[in-house]
Coordinates of C-alpha atoms and ligand atoms in Angstrom, one line a residue:
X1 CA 0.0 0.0 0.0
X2 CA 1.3 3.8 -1.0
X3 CA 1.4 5.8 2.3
X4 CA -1.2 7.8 0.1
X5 CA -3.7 5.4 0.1
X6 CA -2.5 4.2 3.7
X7 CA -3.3 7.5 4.5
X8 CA -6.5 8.1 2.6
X9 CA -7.8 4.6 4.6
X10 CA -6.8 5.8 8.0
X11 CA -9.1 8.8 7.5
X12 CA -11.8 6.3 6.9
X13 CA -11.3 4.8 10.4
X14 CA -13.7 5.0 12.8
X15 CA -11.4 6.8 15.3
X16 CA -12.4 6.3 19.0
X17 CA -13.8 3.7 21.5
X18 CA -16.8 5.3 21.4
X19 CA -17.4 5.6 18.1
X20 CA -16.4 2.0 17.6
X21 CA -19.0 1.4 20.8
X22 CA -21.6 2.9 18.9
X23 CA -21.4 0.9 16.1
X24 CA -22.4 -1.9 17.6
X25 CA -24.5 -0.7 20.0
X26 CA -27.8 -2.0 17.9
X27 CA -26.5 -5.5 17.9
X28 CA -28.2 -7.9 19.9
X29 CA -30.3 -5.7 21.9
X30 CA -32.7 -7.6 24.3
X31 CA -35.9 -5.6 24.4
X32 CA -37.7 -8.4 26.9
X33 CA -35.0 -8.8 29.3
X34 CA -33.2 -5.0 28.8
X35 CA -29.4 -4.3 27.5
X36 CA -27.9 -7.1 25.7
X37 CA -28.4 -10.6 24.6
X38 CA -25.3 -12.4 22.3
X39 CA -25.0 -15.8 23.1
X40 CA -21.9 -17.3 21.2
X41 CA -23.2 -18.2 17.4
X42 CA -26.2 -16.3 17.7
X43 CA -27.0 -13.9 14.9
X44 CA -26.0 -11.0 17.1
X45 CA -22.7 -12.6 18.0
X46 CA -22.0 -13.5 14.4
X47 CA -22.5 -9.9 13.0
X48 CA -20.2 -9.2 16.0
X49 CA -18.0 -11.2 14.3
X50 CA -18.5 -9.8 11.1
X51 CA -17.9 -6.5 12.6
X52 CA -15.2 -7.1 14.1
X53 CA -13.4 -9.1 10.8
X54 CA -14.1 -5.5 8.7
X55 CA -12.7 -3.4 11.5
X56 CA -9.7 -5.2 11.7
X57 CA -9.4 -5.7 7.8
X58 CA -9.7 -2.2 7.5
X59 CA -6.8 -1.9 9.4
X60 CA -4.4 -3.6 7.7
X61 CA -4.3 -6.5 10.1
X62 CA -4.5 -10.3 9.1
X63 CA -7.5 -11.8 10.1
X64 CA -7.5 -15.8 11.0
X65 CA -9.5 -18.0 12.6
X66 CA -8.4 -20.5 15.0
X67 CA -9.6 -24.5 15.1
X68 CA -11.2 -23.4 18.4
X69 CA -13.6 -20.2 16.9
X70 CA -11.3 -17.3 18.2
X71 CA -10.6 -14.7 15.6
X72 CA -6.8 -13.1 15.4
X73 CA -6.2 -10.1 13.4
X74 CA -2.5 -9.8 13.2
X75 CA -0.5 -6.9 12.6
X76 CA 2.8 -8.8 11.5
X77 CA 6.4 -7.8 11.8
X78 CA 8.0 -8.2 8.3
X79 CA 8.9 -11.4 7.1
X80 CA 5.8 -12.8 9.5
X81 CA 7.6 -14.7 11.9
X82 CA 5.1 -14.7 14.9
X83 CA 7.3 -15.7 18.2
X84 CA 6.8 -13.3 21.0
X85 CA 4.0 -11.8 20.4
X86 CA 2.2 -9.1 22.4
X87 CA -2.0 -10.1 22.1
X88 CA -4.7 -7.9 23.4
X89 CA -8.4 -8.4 23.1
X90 CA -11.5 -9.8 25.0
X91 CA -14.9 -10.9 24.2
X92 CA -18.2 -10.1 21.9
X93 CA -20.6 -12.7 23.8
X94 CA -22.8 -11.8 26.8
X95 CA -24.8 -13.1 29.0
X96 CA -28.4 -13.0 28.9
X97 CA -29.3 -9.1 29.6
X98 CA -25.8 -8.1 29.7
X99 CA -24.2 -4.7 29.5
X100 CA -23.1 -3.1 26.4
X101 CA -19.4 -3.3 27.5
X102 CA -18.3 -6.4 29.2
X103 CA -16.1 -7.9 25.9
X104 CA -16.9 -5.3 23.6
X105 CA -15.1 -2.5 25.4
X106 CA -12.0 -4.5 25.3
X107 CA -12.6 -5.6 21.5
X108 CA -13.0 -1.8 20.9
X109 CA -10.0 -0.4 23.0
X110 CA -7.5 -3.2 21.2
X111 CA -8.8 -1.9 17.7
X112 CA -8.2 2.0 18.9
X113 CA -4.8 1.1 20.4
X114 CA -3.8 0.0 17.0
X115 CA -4.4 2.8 15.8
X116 CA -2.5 4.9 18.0
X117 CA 0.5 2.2 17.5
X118 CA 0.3 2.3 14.1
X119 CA 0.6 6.4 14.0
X120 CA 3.3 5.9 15.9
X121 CA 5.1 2.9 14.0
X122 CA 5.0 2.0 10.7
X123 CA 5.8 -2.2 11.6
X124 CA 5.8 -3.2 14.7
X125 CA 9.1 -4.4 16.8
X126 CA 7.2 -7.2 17.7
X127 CA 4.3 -9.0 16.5
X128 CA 0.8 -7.4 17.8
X129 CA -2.7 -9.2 17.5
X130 CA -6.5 -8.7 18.7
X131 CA -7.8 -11.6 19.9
X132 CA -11.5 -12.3 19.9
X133 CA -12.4 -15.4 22.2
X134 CA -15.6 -17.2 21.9
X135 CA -18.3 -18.2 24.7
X136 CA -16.2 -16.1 27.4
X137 CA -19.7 -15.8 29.8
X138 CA -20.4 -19.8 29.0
X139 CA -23.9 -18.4 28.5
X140 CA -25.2 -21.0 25.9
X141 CA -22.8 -24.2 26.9
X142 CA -22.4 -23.4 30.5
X143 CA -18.6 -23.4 30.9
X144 CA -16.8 -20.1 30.8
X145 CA -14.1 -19.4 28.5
X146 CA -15.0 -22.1 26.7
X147 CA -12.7 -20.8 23.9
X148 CA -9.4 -20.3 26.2
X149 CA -10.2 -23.0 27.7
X150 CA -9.8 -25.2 24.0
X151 CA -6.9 -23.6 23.2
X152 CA -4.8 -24.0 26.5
X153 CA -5.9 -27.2 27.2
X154 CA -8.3 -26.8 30.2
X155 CA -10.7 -28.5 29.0
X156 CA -10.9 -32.0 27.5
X157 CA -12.1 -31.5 23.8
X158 CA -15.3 -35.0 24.0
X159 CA -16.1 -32.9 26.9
X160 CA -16.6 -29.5 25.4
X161 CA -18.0 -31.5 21.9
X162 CA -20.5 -33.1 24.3
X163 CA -21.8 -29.8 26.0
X164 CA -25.3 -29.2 24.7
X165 CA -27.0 -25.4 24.6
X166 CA -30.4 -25.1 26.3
X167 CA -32.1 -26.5 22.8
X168 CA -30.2 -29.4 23.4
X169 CA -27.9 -28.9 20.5
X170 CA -24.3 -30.0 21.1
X171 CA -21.4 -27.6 20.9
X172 CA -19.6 -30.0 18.6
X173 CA -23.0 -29.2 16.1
X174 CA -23.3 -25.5 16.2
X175 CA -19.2 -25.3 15.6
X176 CA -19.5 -27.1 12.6
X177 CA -22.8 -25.1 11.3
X178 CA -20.5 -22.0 11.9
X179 CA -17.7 -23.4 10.1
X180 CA -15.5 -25.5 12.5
X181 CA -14.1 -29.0 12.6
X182 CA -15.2 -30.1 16.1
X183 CA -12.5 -32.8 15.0
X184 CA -9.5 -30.4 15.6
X185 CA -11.2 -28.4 18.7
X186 CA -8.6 -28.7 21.5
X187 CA -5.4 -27.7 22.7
X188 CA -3.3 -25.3 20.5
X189 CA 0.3 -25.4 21.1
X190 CA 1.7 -23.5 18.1
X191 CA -0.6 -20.4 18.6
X192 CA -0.2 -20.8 22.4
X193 CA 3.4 -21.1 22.0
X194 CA 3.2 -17.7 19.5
X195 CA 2.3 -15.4 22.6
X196 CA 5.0 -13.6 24.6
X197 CA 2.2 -11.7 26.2
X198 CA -1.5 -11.3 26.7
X199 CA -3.1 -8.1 27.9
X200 CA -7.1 -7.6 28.2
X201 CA -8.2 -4.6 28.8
X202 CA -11.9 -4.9 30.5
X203 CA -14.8 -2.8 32.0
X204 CA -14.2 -2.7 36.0
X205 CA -17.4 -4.7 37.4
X206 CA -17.8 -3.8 40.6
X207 CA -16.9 -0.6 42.8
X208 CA -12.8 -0.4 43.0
X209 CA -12.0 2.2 40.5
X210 CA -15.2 4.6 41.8
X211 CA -14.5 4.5 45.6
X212 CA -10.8 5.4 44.2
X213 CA -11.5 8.1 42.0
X214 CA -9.5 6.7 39.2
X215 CA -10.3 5.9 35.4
X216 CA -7.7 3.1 35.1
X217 CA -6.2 0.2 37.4
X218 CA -4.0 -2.8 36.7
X219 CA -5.2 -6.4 38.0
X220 CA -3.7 -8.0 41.0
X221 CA -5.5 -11.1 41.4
X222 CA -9.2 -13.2 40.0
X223 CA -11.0 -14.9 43.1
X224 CA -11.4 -18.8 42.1
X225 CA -14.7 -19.8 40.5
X226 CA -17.0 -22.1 39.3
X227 CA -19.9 -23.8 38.2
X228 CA -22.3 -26.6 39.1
X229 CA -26.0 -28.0 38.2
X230 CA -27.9 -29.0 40.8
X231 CA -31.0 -31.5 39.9
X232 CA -33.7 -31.7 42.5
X233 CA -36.2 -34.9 41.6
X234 CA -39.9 -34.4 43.3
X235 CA -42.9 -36.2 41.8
X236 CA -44.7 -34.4 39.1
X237 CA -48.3 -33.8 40.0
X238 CA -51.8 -32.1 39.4
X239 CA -51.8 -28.6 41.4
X240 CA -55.6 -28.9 42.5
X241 CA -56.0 -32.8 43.3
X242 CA -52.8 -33.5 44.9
X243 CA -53.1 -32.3 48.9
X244 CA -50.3 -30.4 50.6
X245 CA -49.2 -33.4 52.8
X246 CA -48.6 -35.8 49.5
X247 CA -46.1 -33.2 47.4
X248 CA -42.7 -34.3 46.7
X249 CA -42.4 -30.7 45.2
X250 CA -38.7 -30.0 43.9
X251 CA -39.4 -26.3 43.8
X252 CA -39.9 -26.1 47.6
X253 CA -37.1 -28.4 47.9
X254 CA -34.8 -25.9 45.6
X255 CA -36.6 -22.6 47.3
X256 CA -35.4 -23.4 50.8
X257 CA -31.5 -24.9 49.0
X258 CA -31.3 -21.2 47.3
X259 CA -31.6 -19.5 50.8
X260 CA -29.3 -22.3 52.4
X261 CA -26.6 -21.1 49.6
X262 CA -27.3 -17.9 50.7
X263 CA -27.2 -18.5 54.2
X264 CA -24.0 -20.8 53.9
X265 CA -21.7 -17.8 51.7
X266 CA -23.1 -15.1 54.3
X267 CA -21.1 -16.7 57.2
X268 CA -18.0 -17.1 55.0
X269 CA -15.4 -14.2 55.1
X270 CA -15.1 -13.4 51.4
X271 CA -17.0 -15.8 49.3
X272 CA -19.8 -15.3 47.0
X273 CA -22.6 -17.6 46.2
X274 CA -25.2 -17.1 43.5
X275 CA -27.8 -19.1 42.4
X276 CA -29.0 -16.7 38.5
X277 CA -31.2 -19.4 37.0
X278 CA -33.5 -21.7 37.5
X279 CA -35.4 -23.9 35.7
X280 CA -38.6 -26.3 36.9
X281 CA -39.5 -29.2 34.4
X282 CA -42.0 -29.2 33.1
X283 CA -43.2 -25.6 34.2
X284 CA -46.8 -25.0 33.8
X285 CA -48.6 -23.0 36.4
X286 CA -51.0 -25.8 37.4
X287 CA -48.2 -28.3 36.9
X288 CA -45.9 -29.3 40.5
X289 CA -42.8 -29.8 39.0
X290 CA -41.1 -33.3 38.3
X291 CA -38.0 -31.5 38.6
X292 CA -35.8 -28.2 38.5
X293 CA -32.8 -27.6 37.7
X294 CA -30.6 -24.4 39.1
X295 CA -27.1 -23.6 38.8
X296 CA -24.4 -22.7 41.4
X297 CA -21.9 -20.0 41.5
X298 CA -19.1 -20.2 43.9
X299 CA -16.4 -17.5 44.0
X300 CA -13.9 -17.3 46.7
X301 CA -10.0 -16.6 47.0
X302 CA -9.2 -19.3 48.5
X303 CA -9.8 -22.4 46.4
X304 CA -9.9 -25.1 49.4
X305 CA -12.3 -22.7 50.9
X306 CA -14.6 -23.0 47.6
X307 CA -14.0 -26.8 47.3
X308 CA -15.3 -26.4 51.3
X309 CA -18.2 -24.4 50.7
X310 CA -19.9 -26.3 47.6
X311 CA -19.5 -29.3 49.9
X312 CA -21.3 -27.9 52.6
X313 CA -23.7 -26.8 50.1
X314 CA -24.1 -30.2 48.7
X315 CA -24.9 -31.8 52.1
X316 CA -27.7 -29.0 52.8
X317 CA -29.4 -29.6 50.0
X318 CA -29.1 -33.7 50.3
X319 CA -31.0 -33.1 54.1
X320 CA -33.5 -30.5 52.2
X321 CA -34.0 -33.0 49.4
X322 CA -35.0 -35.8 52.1
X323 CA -37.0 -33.6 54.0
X324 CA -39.2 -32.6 51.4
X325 CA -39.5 -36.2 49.8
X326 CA -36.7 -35.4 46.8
X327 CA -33.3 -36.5 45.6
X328 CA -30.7 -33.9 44.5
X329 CA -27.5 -34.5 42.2
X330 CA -24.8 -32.0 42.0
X331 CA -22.5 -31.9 38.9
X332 CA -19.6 -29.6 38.6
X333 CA -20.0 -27.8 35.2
X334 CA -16.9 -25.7 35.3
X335 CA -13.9 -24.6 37.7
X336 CA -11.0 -22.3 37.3
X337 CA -8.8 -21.5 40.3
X338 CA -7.7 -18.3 42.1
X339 CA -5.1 -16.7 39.2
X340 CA -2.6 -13.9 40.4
X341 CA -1.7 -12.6 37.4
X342 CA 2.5 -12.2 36.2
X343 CA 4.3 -9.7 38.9
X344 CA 7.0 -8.8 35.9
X345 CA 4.4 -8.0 33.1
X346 CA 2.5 -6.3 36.1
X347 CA 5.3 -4.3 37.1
X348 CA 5.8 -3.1 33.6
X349 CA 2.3 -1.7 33.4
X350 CA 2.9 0.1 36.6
X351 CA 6.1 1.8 35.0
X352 CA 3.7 2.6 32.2
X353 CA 0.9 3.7 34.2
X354 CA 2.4 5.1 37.1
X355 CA -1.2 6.5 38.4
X356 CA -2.8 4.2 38.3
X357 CA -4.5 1.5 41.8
X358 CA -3.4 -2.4 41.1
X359 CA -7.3 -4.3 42.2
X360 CA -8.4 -7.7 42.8
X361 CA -11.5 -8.8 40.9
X362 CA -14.3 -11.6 41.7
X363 CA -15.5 -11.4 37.8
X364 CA -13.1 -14.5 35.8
X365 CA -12.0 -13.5 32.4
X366 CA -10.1 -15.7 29.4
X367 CA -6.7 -13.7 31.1
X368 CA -7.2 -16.3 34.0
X369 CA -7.3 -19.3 31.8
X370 CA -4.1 -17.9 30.0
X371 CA -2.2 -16.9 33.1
X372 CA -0.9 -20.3 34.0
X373 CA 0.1 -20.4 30.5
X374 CA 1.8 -17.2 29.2
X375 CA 2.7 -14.1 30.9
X376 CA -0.9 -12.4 31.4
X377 CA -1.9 -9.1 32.7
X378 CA -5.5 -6.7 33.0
X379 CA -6.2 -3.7 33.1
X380 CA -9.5 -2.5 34.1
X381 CA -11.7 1.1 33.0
X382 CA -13.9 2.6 35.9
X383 CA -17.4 1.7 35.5
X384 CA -19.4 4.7 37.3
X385 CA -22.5 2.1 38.0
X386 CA -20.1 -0.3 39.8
X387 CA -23.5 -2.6 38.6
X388 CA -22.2 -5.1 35.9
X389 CA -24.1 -8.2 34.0
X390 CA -27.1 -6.0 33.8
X391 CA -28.0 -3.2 31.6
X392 CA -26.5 -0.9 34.1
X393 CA -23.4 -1.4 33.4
X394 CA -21.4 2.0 32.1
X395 CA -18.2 3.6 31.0
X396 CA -17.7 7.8 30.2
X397 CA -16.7 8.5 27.0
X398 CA -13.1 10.4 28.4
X399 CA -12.5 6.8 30.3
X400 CA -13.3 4.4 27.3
X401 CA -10.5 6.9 25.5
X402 CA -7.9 7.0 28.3
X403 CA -8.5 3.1 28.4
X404 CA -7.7 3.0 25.1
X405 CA -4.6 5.1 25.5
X406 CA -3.0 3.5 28.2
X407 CA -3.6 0.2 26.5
X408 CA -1.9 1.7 23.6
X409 CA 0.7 3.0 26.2
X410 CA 1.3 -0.4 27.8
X411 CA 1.4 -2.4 24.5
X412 CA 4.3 0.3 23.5
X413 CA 5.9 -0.1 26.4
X414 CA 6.1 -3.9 26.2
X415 CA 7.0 -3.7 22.8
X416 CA 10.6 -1.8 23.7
Ligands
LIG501 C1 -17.8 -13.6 33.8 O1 -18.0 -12.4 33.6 C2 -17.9 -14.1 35.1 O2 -17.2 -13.6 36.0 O3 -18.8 -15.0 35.4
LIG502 MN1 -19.1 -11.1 32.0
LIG503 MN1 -16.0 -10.2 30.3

């Protein structure tokens, strides 16, 4: 390309976070639950996609995808040779109802800090690429990072082929209707071994950055967390013939469990319990329940603790179960461990970004399934709402630029 015409496309560049934000912000908007509904392979999470493939295109960058569904638009060094390389990206799924910039914001700020790079540079000293991961919130096959987790290895590959969606559909199906070969779904050593260094920039999700009066803070630490299914088996029944004292109603049973879990993380220091969904089968008004399902999440910095805490959980609801004339089965869906993230790639940010706080954070992120892996760092843009996974969820337009900024900042830096 001429620098004329390298020139002439810049100019058509969408040029800020924001404008990048906005975008997008019609995709997948969920006018029954509010905010933002992109399951992974969903229509809005493919025009996501699509989105995101033209922004990067435009850009000059490379665009592959991986055997695992994450998208890579490289910005080579010449010659191509793609050992130490910096990566920075996030997610474009959400959960059900989610906030416009959990992923996205990251997505955005990566495609903005090239940009800035690139006015700087004309190749880069060391290879650069946006990484798009898929299923990140696990909000249609239930494990998080499902994409991550293929690539690094955390997660046997018949296990993730076998997870089905909530239509029953298998993730080894809906990869190969959008293009994969659930064949070669796993572990990824060559592009695993390609990165020097991953850095995900992410909206803050709770109240760190406001109660410090910052815009900007590097990650310390993500609390340990997981997932499980609990199955509570009643008898199903007629609501108006069957008499209070002859129920074996699994929604009772799972009622008084959901305050137990409550009850149970309330009297330990630091952990988090949450039960989000639940589902009776079949569900009809008149109908009591044969069963319900409801899923567990179990956050805590100390992973013993966790393993601790579901267990008490698990004998609760067995005694809860009995009492009310059920059984209950618990299955561990998904698990990932306490992560501190790399002290020398940390430290680096700090010289970078001198201002700004280091935070722990009880949200997990596809940086925590790469930290045991490469050197991995995050840093987080203050979310005025503190409120995140809900429609609430917000970022200032100066922030979403500084974020973008220091990004570009810390990539520099690491690129020296
Ligand atoms: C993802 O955002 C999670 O923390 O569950
Ligand atoms: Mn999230
Ligand atoms: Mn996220």
């Amino acid at each position: 390309m001429t620098p004329g015409t390298e020139a002439a496309s810049r100019a058509e560049l969408t040029a800020t976070v924001t404008g990048l934000m906005s975008e997008i912000a019609g995709t997948g908007t969920d006018h029954l639950r509010g905010g933002y509904t992109r399951p992974v392979y969903s229509t809005a999470e493919l025009d996501l996609r699509e989105w995101f493939i033209e922004q990067a295109t435009k850009r000059g960058l490379a665009v592959e995808t991986d055997r695992n569904g994450a998208i890579w638009a490289w910005w080579n060094v010449p010659g191509g040779d793609r050992s130490n390389s910096l990566v920075t990206g996030s997610h474009l799924d959400s959960v059900p109802g989610g906030g416009a910039f959990d992923g996205p914001l990251g997505v955005a700020s990566a495609l903005i800090a090239v940009d800035i790079l690139k006015a700087r540079m004309d190749t880069p000293p060391r290879p650069l690429a946006v990484v798009v991961f898929p299923e990140e919130e696990g909000s249609r096959f239930g494990v998080a990072c499902l994409g991550s987790r293929l690539m690094t290895g955390a997660i046997d590959p018949d296990k993730a082929r076998n997870l089905r969606d909530p239509d029953g559909s298998t993730f080894a199906d809906v990869a190969k209707a959008h293009g994969l070969d659930p064949r070669f779904v796993g572990k990824d050593d060559k592009l695993l071994g390609q990165i020097g260094a991953f850095v995900e920039l992410h909206v803050e999700q709770g109240r760190g950055l406001i109660d410090l009066n910052q815009p900007i803070a590097i990650a310390e630490s993500i609390l340990g967390h997981g997932r499980w299914r609990l199955s509570v088996h009643g008898q199903g029944n007629h609501a108006g013939t069957t008499l209070m004292a002859d129920r074996h109603d699994p929604v009772v049973a799972a009622a008084r469990m959901v305050t137990g879990i409550r009850d149970i993380a309330r009297n330990a220091a630091n952990a988090r319990a949450t039960v989000g969904r639940l589902q009776p089968v079949p569900g009809g008004t008149n109908v009591i329940a044969s069963r319900v399902d409801f899923w567990l999440d179990v956050r805590h910095p100390d992973d013993a603790v966790a393993a601790a805490l579901v267990e008490s959980i698990h004998t609760q609801a067995r005694l809860i179960a009995a009492e009310e004339g059920c059984s209950v089965g618990l299955r561990e869906e998904s698990l990932s461990p306490t992560v501190h993230f790399d002290r020398g790639l940390q430290k680096e940010l700090q010289l970078a970004l001198p201002q700004a706080p280091v935070l722990d954070t009880g949200a997990g992120h596809d940086a925590g399934v790469l930290a045991p892996f490469v050197p991995t760092a995050m840093v987080f843009v203050r979310n005025p709402s503190g409120v995140s996974h809900s429609p609430e969820e917000h970022v200032v337009d100066e922030d979403a630029e500084t974020g973008a900024q220091t990004l570009a900042d810390a990539l520099h830096g690491l690129m020296a």
